[in-house]
Amino acid sequence: MRYAIATLDRYLGVFEAFHRAGWTCVKLFTLPVRDREFGTQERAIALAQTAGAPIQLARIGAEDLQALGASGCEALIVAGYDFKVPPWEPALKYAVNFHPAPLPLGRGPYPLWRALLERQPVWGMTCHRLSAQFDAGDILAAEHFALVGGECHEQLNLRVQMAGKRLAERVARDFVALWDGAEPQRGGSYWPRTALRERILDVTRPHAEVLRTVRAFGRTGSIAQVSGTWLIVKHALGWAERHQHRPGEVAHLAGNTIVIAVADGYLALIESDIAPPHVVAELNTETRAH
């Protein structure tokens, strides 16, 4: 089948699965790099070049879909593409999205953080028909896995990528049958993008709760206010220990590591950076509003 794909390196496994299944890629839609943690596209571009497919960094427009249809493209595959795709039905026969959640739970732009904050017992990747409403289309197939507790963002992100690869292999192999048998979503929930204030470490809480927030945001960064300065925290450790410090008070310094008191012990900020000015401004605005 001739197809176009909109993706980044994070879901390269999806692209590879369709490529190995013998589908013909006619175009790659991807995005300029904004965040090396999430937004690289070098490997996706390399695979598109291997397939002889042109690459577009600009946002998908209705005219792009029309051009795809006119060229004989049948399907659009979306995985990790930040922008809403225009109505595709006038131009293409099929369009699906690979969403990193066990739909209908966890619709929305990036549900992994909240999945960890809420200690969801099961997570996964879902392939659904692309719909006018975000992540609400009929479900072709899904790949689920259990969460055991204690996962960090990076671990869950990798497990989702691997689940997406397995799922894409099934979908690419049995696409038409899965499309024809797709089932409507019932119920479910939409999770909006996490606000900066939700990433703030509440040092008045026990260390285990604080560390859950640290793990949930991982290297994308949770946020701590230390001695009046906002810090982006990428790695931290914590333990229970009786003390006389006020929550948030600096108890110890060791090189670049800052140890602050929390309700029942200490939090060691192993890797942290001063928040950039635009983040500080947003934090100050959000905290004043709440």
PDB file of C-alpha atoms in Angstrom:
ATOM      1  CA  MET A   1       0.000   0.000   0.000  1.00  0.00           C
ATOM      2  CA  ARG A   2       1.215   3.519  -0.782  1.00  0.00           C
ATOM      3  CA  TYR A   3       1.333   5.686   2.331  1.00  0.00           C
ATOM      4  CA  ALA A   4       2.638   8.896   3.854  1.00  0.00           C
ATOM      5  CA  ILE A   5       3.779   9.096   7.459  1.00  0.00           C
ATOM      6  CA  ALA A   6       3.922  11.952   9.971  1.00  0.00           C
ATOM      7  CA  THR A   7       6.347  11.112  12.758  1.00  0.00           C
ATOM      8  CA  LEU A   8       9.593  11.760  14.628  1.00  0.00           C
ATOM      9  CA  ASP A   9      12.461   9.550  15.778  1.00  0.00           C
ATOM     10  CA  ARG A  10      10.605   8.767  19.013  1.00  0.00           C
ATOM     11  CA  TYR A  11       8.268   6.504  17.050  1.00  0.00           C
ATOM     12  CA  LEU A  12      10.734   5.364  14.419  1.00  0.00           C
ATOM     13  CA  GLY A  13       9.675   1.792  15.228  1.00  0.00           C
ATOM     14  CA  VAL A  14       6.250   2.509  13.741  1.00  0.00           C
ATOM     15  CA  PHE A  15       7.834   3.799  10.523  1.00  0.00           C
ATOM     16  CA  GLU A  16      10.204   0.813  10.385  1.00  0.00           C
ATOM     17  CA  ALA A  17       7.325  -1.646  10.816  1.00  0.00           C
ATOM     18  CA  PHE A  18       5.443  -0.335   7.775  1.00  0.00           C
ATOM     19  CA  HIS A  19       8.667  -0.158   5.778  1.00  0.00           C
ATOM     20  CA  ARG A  20       9.539  -3.794   6.572  1.00  0.00           C
ATOM     21  CA  ALA A  21       5.988  -4.907   5.785  1.00  0.00           C
ATOM     22  CA  GLY A  22       6.544  -3.797   2.192  1.00  0.00           C
ATOM     23  CA  TRP A  23       4.395  -0.663   2.203  1.00  0.00           C
ATOM     24  CA  THR A  24       5.565   2.088  -0.162  1.00  0.00           C
ATOM     25  CA  CYS A  25       6.345   5.388   1.570  1.00  0.00           C
ATOM     26  CA  VAL A  26       5.601   8.359  -0.678  1.00  0.00           C
ATOM     27  CA  LYS A  27       6.265  11.166   1.828  1.00  0.00           C
ATOM     28  CA  LEU A  28       7.501  11.898   5.356  1.00  0.00           C
ATOM     29  CA  PHE A  29       6.009  14.770   7.323  1.00  0.00           C
ATOM     30  CA  THR A  30       8.126  15.674  10.321  1.00  0.00           C
ATOM     31  CA  LEU A  31       8.967  18.712  12.450  1.00  0.00           C
ATOM     32  CA  PRO A  32      12.002  20.936  13.025  1.00  0.00           C
ATOM     33  CA  VAL A  33      13.977  19.979  16.129  1.00  0.00           C
ATOM     34  CA  ARG A  34      12.789  21.975  19.147  1.00  0.00           C
ATOM     35  CA  ASP A  35      13.780  19.686  22.030  1.00  0.00           C
ATOM     36  CA  ARG A  36      16.553  17.103  21.714  1.00  0.00           C
ATOM     37  CA  GLU A  37      14.867  15.084  24.454  1.00  0.00           C
ATOM     38  CA  PHE A  38      11.764  14.585  22.298  1.00  0.00           C
ATOM     39  CA  GLY A  39      11.994  16.123  18.870  1.00  0.00           C
ATOM     40  CA  THR A  40      14.826  14.577  16.869  1.00  0.00           C
ATOM     41  CA  GLN A  41      14.019  13.401  13.357  1.00  0.00           C
ATOM     42  CA  GLU A  42      17.385  12.461  11.831  1.00  0.00           C
ATOM     43  CA  ARG A  43      16.693   8.710  11.768  1.00  0.00           C
ATOM     44  CA  ALA A  44      13.182   9.154  10.376  1.00  0.00           C
ATOM     45  CA  ILE A  45      14.591  11.367   7.643  1.00  0.00           C
ATOM     46  CA  ALA A  46      17.296   8.779   6.879  1.00  0.00           C
ATOM     47  CA  LEU A  47      14.677   6.036   6.525  1.00  0.00           C
ATOM     48  CA  ALA A  48      12.556   8.242   4.245  1.00  0.00           C
ATOM     49  CA  GLN A  49      15.607   8.913   2.092  1.00  0.00           C
ATOM     50  CA  THR A  50      16.294   5.170   1.905  1.00  0.00           C
ATOM     51  CA  ALA A  51      12.701   4.715   0.739  1.00  0.00           C
ATOM     52  CA  GLY A  52      13.119   7.505  -1.830  1.00  0.00           C
ATOM     53  CA  ALA A  53      10.370   9.574  -0.194  1.00  0.00           C
ATOM     54  CA  PRO A  54      10.393  13.397  -0.063  1.00  0.00           C
ATOM     55  CA  ILE A  55      10.456  15.113   3.328  1.00  0.00           C
ATOM     56  CA  GLN A  56       8.337  18.061   4.497  1.00  0.00           C
ATOM     57  CA  LEU A  57       9.100  20.044   7.665  1.00  0.00           C
ATOM     58  CA  ALA A  58       6.172  22.438   7.254  1.00  0.00           C
ATOM     59  CA  ARG A  59       2.861  21.650   8.910  1.00  0.00           C
ATOM     60  CA  ILE A  60       0.493  19.384   6.956  1.00  0.00           C
ATOM     61  CA  GLY A  61      -2.102  21.397   5.026  1.00  0.00           C
ATOM     62  CA  ALA A  62      -5.221  20.432   3.106  1.00  0.00           C
ATOM     63  CA  GLU A  63      -3.320  20.963  -0.137  1.00  0.00           C
ATOM     64  CA  ASP A  64      -0.730  18.393   0.956  1.00  0.00           C
ATOM     65  CA  LEU A  65      -3.428  15.781   1.510  1.00  0.00           C
ATOM     66  CA  GLN A  66      -4.957  16.553  -1.864  1.00  0.00           C
ATOM     67  CA  ALA A  67      -1.553  16.135  -3.520  1.00  0.00           C
ATOM     68  CA  LEU A  68      -1.078  12.796  -1.773  1.00  0.00           C
ATOM     69  CA  GLY A  69      -4.423  11.533  -3.005  1.00  0.00           C
ATOM     70  CA  ALA A  70      -3.724  12.707  -6.542  1.00  0.00           C
ATOM     71  CA  SER A  71      -0.430  10.792  -6.506  1.00  0.00           C
ATOM     72  CA  GLY A  72      -2.137   7.509  -5.604  1.00  0.00           C
ATOM     73  CA  CYS A  73      -1.348   7.562  -1.900  1.00  0.00           C
ATOM     74  CA  GLU A  74      -3.980   5.563   0.019  1.00  0.00           C
ATOM     75  CA  ALA A  75      -3.096   6.025   3.692  1.00  0.00           C
ATOM     76  CA  LEU A  76      -1.683   8.511   6.163  1.00  0.00           C
ATOM     77  CA  ILE A  77       0.048   7.082   9.248  1.00  0.00           C
ATOM     78  CA  VAL A  78       0.500   9.468  12.193  1.00  0.00           C
ATOM     79  CA  ALA A  79       2.690   8.801  15.253  1.00  0.00           C
ATOM     80  CA  GLY A  80       3.892  11.560  17.557  1.00  0.00           C
ATOM     81  CA  TYR A  81       2.967  14.466  15.270  1.00  0.00           C
ATOM     82  CA  ASP A  82       2.177  17.603  17.286  1.00  0.00           C
ATOM     83  CA  PHE A  83      -0.225  19.320  14.891  1.00  0.00           C
ATOM     84  CA  LYS A  84      -3.838  18.534  14.080  1.00  0.00           C
ATOM     85  CA  VAL A  85      -4.221  17.034  10.617  1.00  0.00           C
ATOM     86  CA  PRO A  86      -6.850  18.686   8.359  1.00  0.00           C
ATOM     87  CA  PRO A  87      -9.853  16.600   7.257  1.00  0.00           C
ATOM     88  CA  TRP A  88      -8.352  13.745   5.260  1.00  0.00           C
ATOM     89  CA  GLU A  89     -11.475  11.958   3.976  1.00  0.00           C
ATOM     90  CA  PRO A  90     -11.814  13.940   0.706  1.00  0.00           C
ATOM     91  CA  ALA A  91      -8.310  12.937  -0.363  1.00  0.00           C
ATOM     92  CA  LEU A  92      -7.340   9.600   1.215  1.00  0.00           C
ATOM     93  CA  LYS A  93      -8.913   6.218   1.819  1.00  0.00           C
ATOM     94  CA  TYR A  94      -7.347   5.636   5.234  1.00  0.00           C
ATOM     95  CA  ALA A  95      -5.740   7.616   8.055  1.00  0.00           C
ATOM     96  CA  VAL A  96      -4.684   6.300  11.475  1.00  0.00           C
ATOM     97  CA  ASN A  97      -2.918   7.621  14.537  1.00  0.00           C
ATOM     98  CA  PHE A  98      -0.725   5.772  17.027  1.00  0.00           C
ATOM     99  CA  HIS A  99      -1.504   7.298  20.427  1.00  0.00           C
ATOM    100  CA  PRO A 100       0.627   6.596  23.544  1.00  0.00           C
ATOM    101  CA  ALA A 101      -2.231   5.605  25.852  1.00  0.00           C
ATOM    102  CA  PRO A 102      -4.706   2.743  26.362  1.00  0.00           C
ATOM    103  CA  LEU A 103      -7.622   4.554  24.736  1.00  0.00           C
ATOM    104  CA  PRO A 104     -10.240   5.625  25.537  1.00  0.00           C
ATOM    105  CA  LEU A 105      -8.262   6.537  28.678  1.00  0.00           C
ATOM    106  CA  GLY A 106      -5.684   9.286  28.229  1.00  0.00           C
ATOM    107  CA  ARG A 107      -6.676  11.205  25.125  1.00  0.00           C
ATOM    108  CA  GLY A 108      -4.631  14.364  24.793  1.00  0.00           C
ATOM    109  CA  PRO A 109      -1.262  15.781  23.746  1.00  0.00           C
ATOM    110  CA  TYR A 110       1.090  13.892  26.100  1.00  0.00           C
ATOM    111  CA  PRO A 111      -0.490  11.569  28.679  1.00  0.00           C
ATOM    112  CA  LEU A 112       2.633   9.767  29.950  1.00  0.00           C
ATOM    113  CA  TRP A 113       3.360  12.231  32.770  1.00  0.00           C
ATOM    114  CA  ARG A 114      -0.131  11.990  34.214  1.00  0.00           C
ATOM    115  CA  ALA A 115      -0.139   8.212  33.881  1.00  0.00           C
ATOM    116  CA  LEU A 116       2.774   8.099  36.330  1.00  0.00           C
ATOM    117  CA  LEU A 117       1.436  10.817  38.614  1.00  0.00           C
ATOM    118  CA  GLU A 118      -1.860   8.927  38.917  1.00  0.00           C
ATOM    119  CA  ARG A 119      -0.149   5.519  39.293  1.00  0.00           C
ATOM    120  CA  GLN A 120      -2.092   3.916  36.472  1.00  0.00           C
ATOM    121  CA  PRO A 121      -1.856   0.103  36.705  1.00  0.00           C
ATOM    122  CA  VAL A 122      -1.874  -0.504  32.918  1.00  0.00           C
ATOM    123  CA  TRP A 123      -0.590   1.539  29.994  1.00  0.00           C
ATOM    124  CA  GLY A 124       0.031   1.067  26.296  1.00  0.00           C
ATOM    125  CA  MET A 125      -0.255   2.257  22.712  1.00  0.00           C
ATOM    126  CA  THR A 126      -3.432   2.421  20.616  1.00  0.00           C
ATOM    127  CA  CYS A 127      -3.927   2.634  16.857  1.00  0.00           C
ATOM    128  CA  HIS A 128      -7.157   4.423  15.946  1.00  0.00           C
ATOM    129  CA  ARG A 129      -8.779   6.010  12.941  1.00  0.00           C
ATOM    130  CA  LEU A 130      -7.832   9.660  12.640  1.00  0.00           C
ATOM    131  CA  SER A 131     -10.875  11.710  13.687  1.00  0.00           C
ATOM    132  CA  ALA A 132     -11.991  15.319  13.934  1.00  0.00           C
ATOM    133  CA  GLN A 133     -11.802  15.084  17.733  1.00  0.00           C
ATOM    134  CA  PHE A 134      -8.350  14.422  19.168  1.00  0.00           C
ATOM    135  CA  ASP A 135      -7.683  10.709  19.747  1.00  0.00           C
ATOM    136  CA  ALA A 136     -11.386   9.788  19.569  1.00  0.00           C
ATOM    137  CA  GLY A 137     -11.506   7.674  16.412  1.00  0.00           C
ATOM    138  CA  ASP A 138     -12.495   4.012  16.167  1.00  0.00           C
ATOM    139  CA  ILE A 139      -9.830   1.647  17.512  1.00  0.00           C
ATOM    140  CA  LEU A 140      -8.089  -0.779  15.142  1.00  0.00           C
ATOM    141  CA  ALA A 141      -5.825  -2.435  17.721  1.00  0.00           C
ATOM    142  CA  ALA A 142      -3.913  -1.787  20.939  1.00  0.00           C
ATOM    143  CA  GLU A 143      -0.874  -3.055  22.814  1.00  0.00           C
ATOM    144  CA  HIS A 144      -1.145  -2.947  26.614  1.00  0.00           C
ATOM    145  CA  PHE A 145       1.353  -3.666  29.402  1.00  0.00           C
ATOM    146  CA  ALA A 146       1.268  -3.602  33.200  1.00  0.00           C
ATOM    147  CA  LEU A 147       2.978  -0.925  35.271  1.00  0.00           C
ATOM    148  CA  VAL A 148       4.580  -2.287  38.421  1.00  0.00           C
ATOM    149  CA  GLY A 149       5.076   1.020  40.261  1.00  0.00           C
ATOM    150  CA  GLY A 150       8.235   3.070  40.556  1.00  0.00           C
ATOM    151  CA  GLU A 151       8.593   3.650  36.810  1.00  0.00           C
ATOM    152  CA  CYS A 152      10.161   6.892  35.654  1.00  0.00           C
ATOM    153  CA  HIS A 153       9.223   8.892  32.570  1.00  0.00           C
ATOM    154  CA  GLU A 154      12.152   7.611  30.521  1.00  0.00           C
ATOM    155  CA  GLN A 155      11.260   3.988  31.289  1.00  0.00           C
ATOM    156  CA  LEU A 156       7.610   4.463  30.372  1.00  0.00           C
ATOM    157  CA  ASN A 157       8.553   6.381  27.229  1.00  0.00           C
ATOM    158  CA  LEU A 158      10.773   3.492  26.085  1.00  0.00           C
ATOM    159  CA  ARG A 159       8.108   0.899  26.867  1.00  0.00           C
ATOM    160  CA  VAL A 160       5.542   2.895  24.879  1.00  0.00           C
ATOM    161  CA  GLN A 161       7.927   3.114  21.918  1.00  0.00           C
ATOM    162  CA  MET A 162       8.514  -0.641  21.999  1.00  0.00           C
ATOM    163  CA  ALA A 163       4.785  -1.329  22.321  1.00  0.00           C
ATOM    164  CA  GLY A 164       4.184   0.985  19.362  1.00  0.00           C
ATOM    165  CA  LYS A 165       6.636  -0.999  17.272  1.00  0.00           C
ATOM    166  CA  ARG A 166       4.910  -4.298  18.110  1.00  0.00           C
ATOM    167  CA  LEU A 167       1.518  -2.772  17.451  1.00  0.00           C
ATOM    168  CA  ALA A 168       2.592  -1.298  14.114  1.00  0.00           C
ATOM    169  CA  GLU A 169       3.838  -4.691  12.978  1.00  0.00           C
ATOM    170  CA  ARG A 170       0.351  -6.139  13.571  1.00  0.00           C
ATOM    171  CA  VAL A 171      -1.418  -3.192  11.976  1.00  0.00           C
ATOM    172  CA  ALA A 172       0.794  -3.146   8.889  1.00  0.00           C
ATOM    173  CA  ARG A 173       0.298  -6.881   8.387  1.00  0.00           C
ATOM    174  CA  ASP A 174      -3.519  -6.907   8.756  1.00  0.00           C
ATOM    175  CA  PHE A 175      -4.389  -3.296   8.029  1.00  0.00           C
ATOM    176  CA  VAL A 176      -7.549  -3.584   5.944  1.00  0.00           C
ATOM    177  CA  ALA A 177      -9.113  -6.252   8.188  1.00  0.00           C
ATOM    178  CA  LEU A 178      -8.339  -4.194  11.311  1.00  0.00           C
ATOM    179  CA  TRP A 179      -9.668  -1.034   9.660  1.00  0.00           C
ATOM    180  CA  ASP A 180     -12.905  -2.755   8.663  1.00  0.00           C
ATOM    181  CA  GLY A 181     -13.295  -4.190  12.170  1.00  0.00           C
ATOM    182  CA  ALA A 182     -12.418  -1.016  14.083  1.00  0.00           C
ATOM    183  CA  GLU A 183     -14.538  -0.470  17.193  1.00  0.00           C
ATOM    184  CA  PRO A 184     -15.908   2.885  18.430  1.00  0.00           C
ATOM    185  CA  GLN A 185     -14.533   4.302  21.650  1.00  0.00           C
ATOM    186  CA  ARG A 186     -16.937   4.449  24.553  1.00  0.00           C
ATOM    187  CA  GLY A 187     -16.483   6.762  27.513  1.00  0.00           C
ATOM    188  CA  GLY A 188     -12.887   7.648  28.248  1.00  0.00           C
ATOM    189  CA  SER A 189     -11.163  10.869  29.209  1.00  0.00           C
ATOM    190  CA  TYR A 190      -9.208  13.750  27.698  1.00  0.00           C
ATOM    191  CA  TRP A 191      -6.066  14.867  29.533  1.00  0.00           C
ATOM    192  CA  PRO A 192      -4.956  18.421  28.665  1.00  0.00           C
ATOM    193  CA  ARG A 193      -1.293  19.331  28.536  1.00  0.00           C
ATOM    194  CA  THR A 194       0.273  19.368  31.982  1.00  0.00           C
ATOM    195  CA  ALA A 195       0.639  22.865  33.424  1.00  0.00           C
ATOM    196  CA  LEU A 196       4.004  24.009  34.780  1.00  0.00           C
ATOM    197  CA  ARG A 197       2.567  24.302  38.292  1.00  0.00           C
ATOM    198  CA  GLU A 198       1.806  20.568  38.245  1.00  0.00           C
ATOM    199  CA  ARG A 199       5.535  19.921  37.893  1.00  0.00           C
ATOM    200  CA  ILE A 200       6.407  21.780  41.101  1.00  0.00           C
ATOM    201  CA  LEU A 201       7.801  19.539  43.851  1.00  0.00           C
ATOM    202  CA  ASP A 202       5.707  19.924  47.001  1.00  0.00           C
ATOM    203  CA  VAL A 203       8.361  19.727  49.728  1.00  0.00           C
ATOM    204  CA  THR A 204       5.683  19.721  52.442  1.00  0.00           C
ATOM    205  CA  ARG A 205       4.808  16.152  51.357  1.00  0.00           C
ATOM    206  CA  PRO A 206       6.640  12.889  52.236  1.00  0.00           C
ATOM    207  CA  HIS A 207       9.708  12.055  50.188  1.00  0.00           C
ATOM    208  CA  ALA A 208       7.999   9.149  48.348  1.00  0.00           C
ATOM    209  CA  GLU A 209       5.325  11.485  46.971  1.00  0.00           C
ATOM    210  CA  VAL A 210       7.914  14.072  45.962  1.00  0.00           C
ATOM    211  CA  LEU A 211       9.962  11.418  44.191  1.00  0.00           C
ATOM    212  CA  ARG A 212       6.878  10.250  42.282  1.00  0.00           C
ATOM    213  CA  THR A 213       6.710  13.694  40.687  1.00  0.00           C
ATOM    214  CA  VAL A 214      10.448  13.599  39.971  1.00  0.00           C
ATOM    215  CA  ARG A 215      10.080  10.210  38.257  1.00  0.00           C
ATOM    216  CA  ALA A 216       6.951  11.240  36.350  1.00  0.00           C
ATOM    217  CA  PHE A 217       8.668  14.141  34.596  1.00  0.00           C
ATOM    218  CA  GLY A 218      12.142  12.610  34.446  1.00  0.00           C
ATOM    219  CA  ARG A 219      14.618  14.473  32.296  1.00  0.00           C
ATOM    220  CA  THR A 220      11.932  16.759  30.926  1.00  0.00           C
ATOM    221  CA  GLY A 221      12.179  18.324  34.365  1.00  0.00           C
ATOM    222  CA  SER A 222      10.198  18.749  37.533  1.00  0.00           C
ATOM    223  CA  ILE A 223      10.494  22.098  39.308  1.00  0.00           C
ATOM    224  CA  ALA A 224      11.734  23.094  42.757  1.00  0.00           C
ATOM    225  CA  GLN A 225      12.021  26.468  44.434  1.00  0.00           C
ATOM    226  CA  VAL A 226      15.205  26.620  46.502  1.00  0.00           C
ATOM    227  CA  SER A 227      16.129  29.748  48.465  1.00  0.00           C
ATOM    228  CA  GLY A 228      13.782  31.781  46.258  1.00  0.00           C
ATOM    229  CA  THR A 229      15.207  30.448  42.985  1.00  0.00           C
ATOM    230  CA  TRP A 230      13.264  28.232  40.582  1.00  0.00           C
ATOM    231  CA  LEU A 231      15.234  25.159  39.484  1.00  0.00           C
ATOM    232  CA  ILE A 232      14.546  22.588  36.762  1.00  0.00           C
ATOM    233  CA  VAL A 233      15.236  19.196  38.344  1.00  0.00           C
ATOM    234  CA  LYS A 234      16.235  16.331  36.044  1.00  0.00           C
ATOM    235  CA  HIS A 235      17.476  13.830  38.597  1.00  0.00           C
ATOM    236  CA  ALA A 236      16.925  13.559  42.351  1.00  0.00           C
ATOM    237  CA  LEU A 237      17.129  11.051  45.186  1.00  0.00           C
ATOM    238  CA  GLY A 238      15.311  11.018  48.490  1.00  0.00           C
ATOM    239  CA  TRP A 239      15.083   9.199  51.791  1.00  0.00           C
ATOM    240  CA  ALA A 240      13.233   9.224  55.097  1.00  0.00           C
ATOM    241  CA  GLU A 241      15.095  10.666  58.078  1.00  0.00           C
ATOM    242  CA  ARG A 242      14.037  12.603  61.142  1.00  0.00           C
ATOM    243  CA  HIS A 243      15.239  16.206  61.159  1.00  0.00           C
ATOM    244  CA  GLN A 244      14.588  19.691  62.469  1.00  0.00           C
ATOM    245  CA  HIS A 245      14.726  21.556  59.156  1.00  0.00           C
ATOM    246  CA  ARG A 246      11.809  23.415  57.633  1.00  0.00           C
ATOM    247  CA  PRO A 247      10.459  21.831  54.410  1.00  0.00           C
ATOM    248  CA  GLY A 248      12.366  23.328  51.498  1.00  0.00           C
ATOM    249  CA  GLU A 249      15.309  24.450  53.615  1.00  0.00           C
ATOM    250  CA  VAL A 250      18.778  23.674  52.259  1.00  0.00           C
ATOM    251  CA  ALA A 251      20.285  21.101  54.607  1.00  0.00           C
ATOM    252  CA  HIS A 252      23.488  20.252  52.789  1.00  0.00           C
ATOM    253  CA  LEU A 253      25.580  21.116  49.726  1.00  0.00           C
ATOM    254  CA  ALA A 254      27.947  18.678  48.022  1.00  0.00           C
ATOM    255  CA  GLY A 255      29.444  19.985  44.795  1.00  0.00           C
ATOM    256  CA  ASN A 256      26.504  20.621  42.467  1.00  0.00           C
ATOM    257  CA  THR A 257      24.140  18.532  44.592  1.00  0.00           C
ATOM    258  CA  ILE A 258      21.660  20.395  46.798  1.00  0.00           C
ATOM    259  CA  VAL A 259      19.973  18.522  49.653  1.00  0.00           C
ATOM    260  CA  ILE A 260      16.706  20.057  50.832  1.00  0.00           C
ATOM    261  CA  ALA A 261      14.354  19.009  53.601  1.00  0.00           C
ATOM    262  CA  VAL A 262      10.954  17.472  52.889  1.00  0.00           C
ATOM    263  CA  ALA A 263       8.214  16.446  55.315  1.00  0.00           C
ATOM    264  CA  ASP A 264       9.705  13.132  56.428  1.00  0.00           C
ATOM    265  CA  GLY A 265      13.303  13.323  55.221  1.00  0.00           C
ATOM    266  CA  TYR A 266      15.479  14.765  52.506  1.00  0.00           C
ATOM    267  CA  LEU A 267      15.526  15.304  48.742  1.00  0.00           C
ATOM    268  CA  ALA A 268      18.900  15.445  46.990  1.00  0.00           C
ATOM    269  CA  LEU A 269      18.823  17.426  43.742  1.00  0.00           C
ATOM    270  CA  ILE A 270      21.519  15.532  41.844  1.00  0.00           C
ATOM    271  CA  GLU A 271      21.046  17.303  38.524  1.00  0.00           C
ATOM    272  CA  SER A 272      19.319  20.668  38.325  1.00  0.00           C
ATOM    273  CA  ASP A 273      19.585  23.939  36.417  1.00  0.00           C
ATOM    274  CA  ILE A 274      18.291  27.441  37.014  1.00  0.00           C
ATOM    275  CA  ALA A 275      14.972  27.818  35.197  1.00  0.00           C
ATOM    276  CA  PRO A 276      15.136  30.099  32.127  1.00  0.00           C
ATOM    277  CA  PRO A 277      13.461  33.519  32.378  1.00  0.00           C
ATOM    278  CA  HIS A 278      10.375  32.608  30.324  1.00  0.00           C
ATOM    279  CA  VAL A 279       9.720  29.602  32.590  1.00  0.00           C
ATOM    280  CA  VAL A 280      10.161  31.734  35.710  1.00  0.00           C
ATOM    281  CA  ALA A 281       7.687  34.287  34.357  1.00  0.00           C
ATOM    282  CA  GLU A 282       5.147  31.566  33.573  1.00  0.00           C
ATOM    283  CA  LEU A 283       5.616  29.946  36.980  1.00  0.00           C
ATOM    284  CA  ASN A 284       5.140  33.228  38.792  1.00  0.00           C
ATOM    285  CA  THR A 285       1.983  33.900  36.794  1.00  0.00           C
ATOM    286  CA  GLU A 286       0.562  30.413  37.390  1.00  0.00           C
ATOM    287  CA  THR A 287       1.345  30.342  41.106  1.00  0.00           C
ATOM    288  CA  ARG A 288      -0.207  33.786  41.642  1.00  0.00           C
ATOM    289  CA  ALA A 289      -3.341  32.617  39.801  1.00  0.00           C
ATOM    290  CA  HIS A 290      -3.610  29.564  42.060  1.00  0.00           C
TER     291      HIS A 290
END
